[in-house]
Amino acid sequence: MGHPFPIREIARQAGLSEATVDRVLNGRGGVRESTAREVRQAIADLDRQRTQVRLVGRTFMIDIVMQTPERFSTAVRAALEAELPALHPAVVRSRFHFRETGPVEEQVRTLDRIARRGSQGVILKAPDVPEVTAAVGRLVAAGIPVVTLVTDLPASARLGYVGIDNRAAGATAAYLMGQWLGDRPGNVLTSLSSGFFRNEEEREMGFRGAMRAHHPGRTLVEIAEGQGLDATQYDLVRAALARDPDIRAVYSIGGGNIATLRAFEDLGRECAVFVAHDLDHDNTRLLSEHRLSAVLHHDLRQDLREACHLVMRAHGALPPAGPTLPSAIQVVTPYNMPTVATAG
């Protein structure tokens, strides 16, 4: 396991003891495979961040904890690491704790581990449930500021929220849907990954409210709990299409768009309008192929930069600033795609 990093640096990155890291690096027994994976991941993270490791400045170790499909966690990792040089002279080091799905208890255990071992801050994407709210409270009580990303936990002790106005995003999707469908008949499928993420709930409320106000005759058909994963999304969409022969458009709030389109194609059905969120690698390709009508996008690099600044301000490393404003919502079509697309 060749690398140029001291054991102390790897141990700090992995959140493990130096003795444990030493056992892994030297192939000694008594270490679980999951622990060995954490050490390997820490070395990989350090390698990507090595341009920052030797910069002179105040160091902030930040933990990014997210429940999200791999396509979005990949975009978050890339966006944060692309921003690291811009945060100079501060040095921001990051540890990533990503999972696609699973019981909320797993995420709570991750947050509690961070509270015990310490961190300069946590950037969090998590379901809005009491157990997570309580875990955020324990982090803040331990002196660790928490910033929510993309989806908020407003009842928690979090320091701030960074992301778009999700109700406005849903209403924007309704506006586009109404304009493009026009007077053509057809019902609209709304797809959420989970009912426990506040951002998705707010997008759905914004969409439903605007559709009810301006297109009251249009029926909305909701599916949920696909977790944004293609394997589960396909079955949910196919079942909805089988039940309702009048579905002709999709507002995808929670992702899984490749599977959604495949379900339409396998049943020989047309999707006349498809509005989605996030310019991740899947949606970038689908949009360039004209299989999506539009993607609601915002600058994830800017969001990660603001999240880091909030953490720095909490430690007195930056001067106070005004309230964090919502990120700008961009309507991206196949004809105005950014040169470098970063999901958000």
Short mmCIF file of C-alpha atoms in Angstrom, two decimals:
data_model
loop_
_atom_site.label_atom_id
_atom_site.label_comp_id
_atom_site.label_asym_id
_atom_site.label_seq_id
_atom_site.Cartn_x
_atom_site.Cartn_y
_atom_site.Cartn_z
CA MET A 1 0.00 0.00 0.00
CA GLY A 2 2.51 2.58 -1.23
CA HIS A 3 1.94 6.21 -0.21
CA PRO A 4 3.92 9.31 0.82
CA PHE A 5 1.89 10.16 3.94
CA PRO A 6 2.91 9.84 7.61
CA ILE A 7 0.91 7.41 9.71
CA ARG A 8 -0.27 10.34 11.84
CA GLU A 9 -1.84 12.04 8.78
CA ILE A 10 -3.55 8.83 7.65
CA ALA A 11 -4.86 8.17 11.16
CA ARG A 12 -6.31 11.66 11.38
CA GLN A 13 -7.91 11.37 7.95
CA ALA A 14 -9.43 7.98 8.75
CA GLY A 15 -10.43 8.85 12.30
CA LEU A 16 -8.51 5.83 13.62
CA SER A 17 -5.63 5.34 16.02
CA GLU A 18 -2.06 5.38 14.73
CA ALA A 19 -1.60 1.84 16.05
CA THR A 20 -4.55 0.58 14.00
CA VAL A 21 -3.27 2.28 10.85
CA ASP A 22 0.19 0.82 11.46
CA ARG A 23 -1.30 -2.69 11.71
CA VAL A 24 -3.18 -2.23 8.44
CA LEU A 25 -0.19 -0.80 6.57
CA ASN A 26 2.09 -3.59 7.72
CA GLY A 27 -0.39 -6.41 7.20
CA ARG A 28 -0.62 -7.43 10.83
CA GLY A 29 -3.65 -9.33 12.08
CA GLY A 30 -6.49 -8.26 14.33
CA VAL A 31 -7.98 -5.67 11.98
CA ARG A 32 -11.40 -5.97 10.35
CA GLU A 33 -11.66 -5.65 6.58
CA SER A 34 -13.97 -2.65 7.00
CA THR A 35 -11.22 -0.90 9.00
CA ALA A 36 -8.66 -1.74 6.32
CA ARG A 37 -11.01 -0.20 3.74
CA GLU A 38 -11.20 2.98 5.82
CA VAL A 39 -7.41 3.21 5.82
CA ARG A 40 -7.24 2.67 2.05
CA GLN A 41 -9.94 5.29 1.52
CA ALA A 42 -8.08 7.74 3.76
CA ILE A 43 -4.93 7.32 1.68
CA ALA A 44 -6.93 7.84 -1.52
CA ASP A 45 -8.54 10.99 -0.08
CA LEU A 46 -5.16 12.32 1.03
CA ASP A 47 -3.73 11.64 -2.40
CA ARG A 48 -6.48 13.68 -4.07
CA GLN A 49 -6.08 16.45 -1.51
CA ARG A 50 -2.29 16.40 -1.40
CA THR A 51 -1.99 19.84 -3.01
CA GLN A 52 -3.61 21.23 0.14
CA VAL A 53 -1.85 19.16 2.77
CA ARG A 54 1.39 21.14 2.69
CA LEU A 55 -0.12 24.63 2.43
CA VAL A 56 0.67 26.88 5.34
CA GLY A 57 -2.50 28.00 7.14
CA ARG A 58 -5.13 27.04 9.64
CA THR A 59 -6.37 23.49 9.11
CA PHE A 60 -10.03 22.48 9.27
CA MET A 61 -11.01 18.83 9.23
CA ILE A 62 -14.58 18.61 7.92
CA ASP A 63 -16.75 15.49 7.75
CA ILE A 64 -19.24 15.18 4.88
CA VAL A 65 -22.08 12.82 5.81
CA MET A 66 -24.67 12.01 3.16
CA GLN A 67 -27.40 9.54 2.32
CA THR A 68 -27.67 9.87 -1.44
CA PRO A 69 -27.19 7.89 -4.67
CA GLU A 70 -23.59 7.41 -5.77
CA ARG A 71 -24.00 9.75 -8.74
CA PHE A 72 -24.66 12.70 -6.39
CA SER A 73 -22.07 11.82 -3.73
CA THR A 74 -19.50 11.63 -6.54
CA ALA A 75 -20.50 15.13 -7.64
CA VAL A 76 -20.24 16.44 -4.06
CA ARG A 77 -16.77 14.95 -3.59
CA ALA A 78 -15.57 16.43 -6.89
CA ALA A 79 -17.09 19.84 -6.15
CA LEU A 80 -15.53 20.09 -2.70
CA GLU A 81 -12.10 18.94 -3.80
CA ALA A 82 -12.20 21.38 -6.73
CA GLU A 83 -12.82 24.20 -4.23
CA LEU A 84 -9.98 23.34 -1.85
CA PRO A 85 -7.32 25.55 -3.50
CA ALA A 86 -9.71 28.54 -3.48
CA LEU A 87 -9.97 28.31 0.33
CA HIS A 88 -6.24 29.16 0.76
CA PRO A 89 -4.67 30.21 3.10
CA ALA A 90 -6.93 27.96 5.16
CA VAL A 91 -6.38 24.25 4.65
CA VAL A 92 -9.60 22.22 4.48
CA ARG A 93 -9.28 18.47 4.82
CA SER A 94 -12.34 16.32 4.25
CA ARG A 95 -13.54 12.91 5.37
CA PHE A 96 -16.44 11.38 3.45
CA HIS A 97 -19.19 9.19 4.90
CA PHE A 98 -21.50 8.25 2.03
CA ARG A 99 -24.25 5.64 1.78
CA GLU A 100 -27.00 5.19 -0.75
CA THR A 101 -29.64 3.78 1.56
CA GLY A 102 -30.10 2.00 4.88
CA PRO A 103 -31.73 2.47 8.27
CA VAL A 104 -31.47 5.90 9.85
CA GLU A 105 -29.69 4.31 12.81
CA GLU A 106 -26.60 3.80 10.65
CA GLN A 107 -26.35 7.49 9.86
CA VAL A 108 -26.95 8.38 13.52
CA ARG A 109 -24.09 6.05 14.53
CA THR A 110 -21.82 7.82 12.04
CA LEU A 111 -22.73 11.23 13.46
CA ASP A 112 -22.18 10.01 17.03
CA ARG A 113 -18.76 8.59 16.11
CA ILE A 114 -17.78 12.00 14.74
CA ALA A 115 -19.03 13.67 17.94
CA ARG A 116 -16.83 11.35 20.02
CA ARG A 117 -13.64 11.63 18.00
CA GLY A 118 -13.96 15.32 17.08
CA SER A 119 -14.18 17.41 13.92
CA GLN A 120 -14.11 21.09 12.96
CA GLY A 121 -17.45 20.75 11.20
CA VAL A 122 -20.01 18.47 9.55
CA ILE A 123 -21.72 19.01 6.20
CA LEU A 124 -24.85 16.90 6.27
CA LYS A 125 -27.46 15.57 3.86
CA ALA A 126 -29.89 13.46 5.86
CA PRO A 127 -33.59 12.66 6.26
CA ASP A 128 -35.57 15.03 8.46
CA VAL A 129 -36.41 12.64 11.29
CA PRO A 130 -36.18 13.06 15.09
CA GLU A 131 -33.24 10.68 15.46
CA VAL A 132 -31.07 12.74 13.10
CA THR A 133 -32.19 15.99 14.71
CA ALA A 134 -31.11 14.62 18.09
CA ALA A 135 -27.73 13.50 16.70
CA VAL A 136 -27.14 17.00 15.30
CA GLY A 137 -27.83 18.34 18.77
CA ARG A 138 -25.16 16.06 20.21
CA LEU A 139 -22.63 17.25 17.62
CA VAL A 140 -23.34 20.89 18.38
CA ALA A 141 -23.11 20.18 22.13
CA ALA A 142 -19.64 18.72 21.43
CA GLY A 143 -18.61 22.01 19.79
CA ILE A 144 -18.94 20.76 16.19
CA PRO A 145 -20.92 23.07 13.86
CA VAL A 146 -23.27 21.38 11.40
CA VAL A 147 -24.27 22.77 8.00
CA THR A 148 -27.07 21.09 6.08
CA LEU A 149 -26.60 20.73 2.32
CA VAL A 150 -29.35 20.44 -0.32
CA THR A 151 -31.98 19.39 2.23
CA ASP A 152 -32.56 21.11 5.55
CA LEU A 153 -33.21 20.09 9.16
CA PRO A 154 -34.82 23.33 10.37
CA ALA A 155 -35.83 21.97 13.79
CA SER A 156 -32.24 20.95 14.58
CA ALA A 157 -29.38 22.95 16.10
CA ARG A 158 -27.64 23.14 12.73
CA LEU A 159 -25.64 26.31 12.00
CA GLY A 160 -27.16 26.95 8.59
CA TYR A 161 -28.57 25.53 5.37
CA VAL A 162 -26.90 25.78 1.97
CA GLY A 163 -28.88 25.06 -1.19
CA ILE A 164 -31.77 26.20 -3.34
CA ASP A 165 -35.25 27.34 -2.34
CA ASN A 166 -36.89 23.99 -2.97
CA ARG A 167 -40.47 25.29 -3.08
CA ALA A 168 -39.42 27.77 -5.75
CA ALA A 169 -37.73 24.95 -7.66
CA GLY A 170 -40.92 22.88 -7.60
CA ALA A 171 -42.97 25.85 -8.79
CA THR A 172 -40.43 26.44 -11.58
CA ALA A 173 -40.84 22.82 -12.68
CA ALA A 174 -44.64 23.30 -12.73
CA TYR A 175 -44.27 26.40 -14.87
CA LEU A 176 -42.12 24.56 -17.40
CA MET A 177 -44.43 21.56 -17.36
CA GLY A 178 -47.49 23.70 -18.01
CA GLN A 179 -45.82 25.64 -20.82
CA TRP A 180 -44.55 22.55 -22.63
CA LEU A 181 -47.61 20.36 -22.23
CA GLY A 182 -49.93 23.18 -23.21
CA ASP A 183 -53.43 21.95 -23.97
CA ARG A 184 -52.37 18.38 -24.69
CA PRO A 185 -54.07 15.82 -22.44
CA GLY A 186 -52.06 13.66 -20.07
CA ASN A 187 -51.24 13.08 -16.44
CA VAL A 188 -47.92 13.93 -14.76
CA LEU A 189 -45.87 11.42 -12.76
CA THR A 190 -44.07 12.96 -9.76
CA SER A 191 -41.26 10.83 -8.39
CA LEU A 192 -39.63 11.20 -4.96
CA SER A 193 -36.74 9.13 -3.65
CA SER A 194 -38.14 9.31 -0.11
CA GLY A 195 -40.80 11.17 1.81
CA PHE A 196 -38.35 11.84 4.65
CA PHE A 197 -36.12 14.34 2.83
CA ARG A 198 -37.41 17.86 3.38
CA ASN A 199 -36.05 19.17 0.08
CA GLU A 200 -38.09 16.63 -1.88
CA GLU A 201 -41.20 17.30 0.17
CA GLU A 202 -40.85 21.05 -0.44
CA ARG A 203 -40.26 20.58 -4.17
CA GLU A 204 -43.37 18.43 -4.41
CA MET A 205 -45.41 21.01 -2.48
CA GLY A 206 -44.19 23.83 -4.72
CA PHE A 207 -44.94 21.80 -7.84
CA ARG A 208 -48.37 20.67 -6.68
CA GLY A 209 -49.38 24.15 -5.52
CA ALA A 210 -48.40 25.80 -8.81
CA MET A 211 -50.04 23.08 -10.88
CA ARG A 212 -53.25 23.33 -8.85
CA ALA A 213 -53.30 27.12 -9.28
CA HIS A 214 -52.55 27.26 -13.00
CA HIS A 215 -53.44 23.82 -14.37
CA PRO A 216 -56.18 22.49 -12.09
CA GLY A 217 -57.38 19.92 -14.61
CA ARG A 218 -54.03 18.11 -14.79
CA THR A 219 -53.85 14.92 -12.67
CA LEU A 220 -50.66 14.30 -10.69
CA VAL A 221 -49.63 10.70 -9.92
CA GLU A 222 -47.05 10.32 -7.13
CA ILE A 223 -44.57 7.52 -6.50
CA ALA A 224 -42.01 7.48 -3.68
CA GLU A 225 -39.41 5.44 -1.82
CA GLY A 226 -37.36 4.45 -4.86
CA GLN A 227 -34.32 5.96 -3.03
CA GLY A 228 -33.21 7.45 -6.35
CA LEU A 229 -31.76 4.06 -7.31
CA ASP A 230 -32.40 2.61 -10.76
CA ALA A 231 -33.07 -0.91 -9.50
CA THR A 232 -36.03 0.12 -7.33
CA GLN A 233 -37.16 3.07 -9.45
CA TYR A 234 -37.85 0.93 -12.53
CA ASP A 235 -40.41 -1.26 -10.80
CA LEU A 236 -42.21 1.72 -9.24
CA VAL A 237 -42.47 3.59 -12.54
CA ARG A 238 -43.50 0.56 -14.54
CA ALA A 239 -46.27 -0.24 -12.03
CA ALA A 240 -47.52 3.36 -12.14
CA LEU A 241 -47.59 3.35 -15.94
CA ALA A 242 -49.47 0.05 -15.96
CA ARG A 243 -52.09 1.48 -13.59
CA ASP A 244 -52.51 4.79 -15.42
CA PRO A 245 -52.46 4.78 -19.24
CA ASP A 246 -52.71 8.61 -19.30
CA ILE A 247 -49.28 9.42 -17.78
CA ARG A 248 -47.38 11.39 -20.43
CA ALA A 249 -44.92 13.53 -18.44
CA VAL A 250 -42.54 13.27 -15.47
CA TYR A 251 -41.30 15.61 -12.77
CA SER A 252 -38.41 13.70 -11.23
CA ILE A 253 -37.75 15.09 -7.77
CA GLY A 254 -35.55 12.29 -6.46
CA GLY A 255 -33.65 10.83 -9.44
CA GLY A 256 -33.40 7.36 -10.95
CA ASN A 257 -34.09 8.85 -14.37
CA ILE A 258 -32.41 6.20 -16.49
CA ALA A 259 -34.74 3.61 -14.98
CA THR A 260 -37.77 5.88 -15.41
CA LEU A 261 -37.09 6.33 -19.11
CA ARG A 262 -36.45 2.62 -19.55
CA ALA A 263 -39.85 1.83 -18.01
CA PHE A 264 -41.54 4.16 -20.52
CA GLU A 265 -39.62 2.57 -23.40
CA ASP A 266 -40.27 -1.02 -22.32
CA LEU A 267 -44.01 -0.34 -22.25
CA GLY A 268 -43.95 1.54 -25.56
CA ARG A 269 -45.07 4.75 -23.87
CA GLU A 270 -44.13 8.32 -24.81
CA CYS A 271 -42.75 10.75 -22.23
CA ALA A 272 -43.62 14.11 -23.75
CA VAL A 273 -42.02 16.30 -21.04
CA PHE A 274 -39.40 15.27 -18.46
CA VAL A 275 -38.12 17.80 -15.91
CA ALA A 276 -35.39 16.62 -13.51
CA HIS A 277 -32.95 17.92 -10.89
CA ASP A 278 -29.13 17.89 -10.72
CA LEU A 279 -26.57 17.85 -13.51
CA ASP A 280 -24.96 14.64 -12.32
CA HIS A 281 -23.26 12.36 -14.83
CA ASP A 282 -26.52 10.49 -15.63
CA ASN A 283 -28.59 13.60 -16.24
CA THR A 284 -25.83 15.33 -18.19
CA ARG A 285 -25.80 12.45 -20.64
CA LEU A 286 -29.60 12.16 -20.80
CA LEU A 287 -29.95 15.89 -21.41
CA SER A 288 -27.31 15.91 -24.15
CA GLU A 289 -29.23 13.06 -25.82
CA HIS A 290 -32.46 15.13 -25.63
CA ARG A 291 -34.10 12.50 -23.44
CA LEU A 292 -34.75 15.08 -20.72
CA SER A 293 -36.55 18.34 -21.42
CA ALA A 294 -34.77 20.38 -18.75
CA VAL A 295 -32.71 20.01 -15.58
CA LEU A 296 -33.01 22.37 -12.62
CA HIS A 297 -29.42 22.99 -11.61
CA HIS A 298 -27.33 25.10 -9.26
CA ASP A 299 -23.64 25.57 -8.62
CA LEU A 300 -22.64 22.86 -6.16
CA ARG A 301 -19.08 24.17 -5.95
CA GLN A 302 -20.44 27.49 -4.72
CA ASP A 303 -22.58 25.67 -2.15
CA LEU A 304 -19.62 23.68 -0.81
CA ARG A 305 -17.54 26.83 -0.64
CA GLU A 306 -20.26 28.59 1.35
CA ALA A 307 -20.63 25.57 3.66
CA CYS A 308 -16.89 25.65 4.40
CA HIS A 309 -17.06 29.40 5.03
CA LEU A 310 -19.89 28.87 7.53
CA VAL A 311 -17.74 26.37 9.41
CA MET A 312 -14.77 28.77 9.38
CA ARG A 313 -16.93 31.61 10.70
CA ALA A 314 -18.16 29.37 13.50
CA HIS A 315 -14.51 29.02 14.59
CA GLY A 316 -13.82 32.75 14.28
CA ALA A 317 -11.52 32.29 11.27
CA LEU A 318 -13.61 34.58 9.03
CA PRO A 319 -15.48 37.77 9.88
CA PRO A 320 -19.25 37.56 10.42
CA ALA A 321 -21.48 37.83 7.36
CA GLY A 322 -25.16 38.26 6.62
CA PRO A 323 -27.62 35.38 6.28
CA THR A 324 -26.93 32.75 3.62
CA LEU A 325 -29.16 33.33 0.61
CA PRO A 326 -30.63 30.47 -1.42
CA SER A 327 -28.58 29.32 -4.40
CA ALA A 328 -29.70 30.51 -7.83
CA ILE A 329 -31.86 28.01 -9.75
CA GLN A 330 -30.73 27.53 -13.33
CA VAL A 331 -32.97 26.00 -16.01
CA VAL A 332 -30.63 23.95 -18.19
CA THR A 333 -31.71 22.57 -21.57
CA PRO A 334 -29.68 20.63 -24.15
CA TYR A 335 -28.71 23.99 -25.66
CA ASN A 336 -27.27 25.85 -22.65
CA MET A 337 -25.43 23.14 -20.74
CA PRO A 338 -22.46 24.43 -18.74
CA THR A 339 -19.04 23.41 -20.00
CA VAL A 340 -18.31 21.69 -16.69
CA ALA A 341 -21.50 20.33 -15.13
CA THR A 342 -21.57 19.86 -11.38
CA ALA A 343 -24.74 18.52 -9.80
CA GLY A 344 -26.64 20.39 -7.14
#
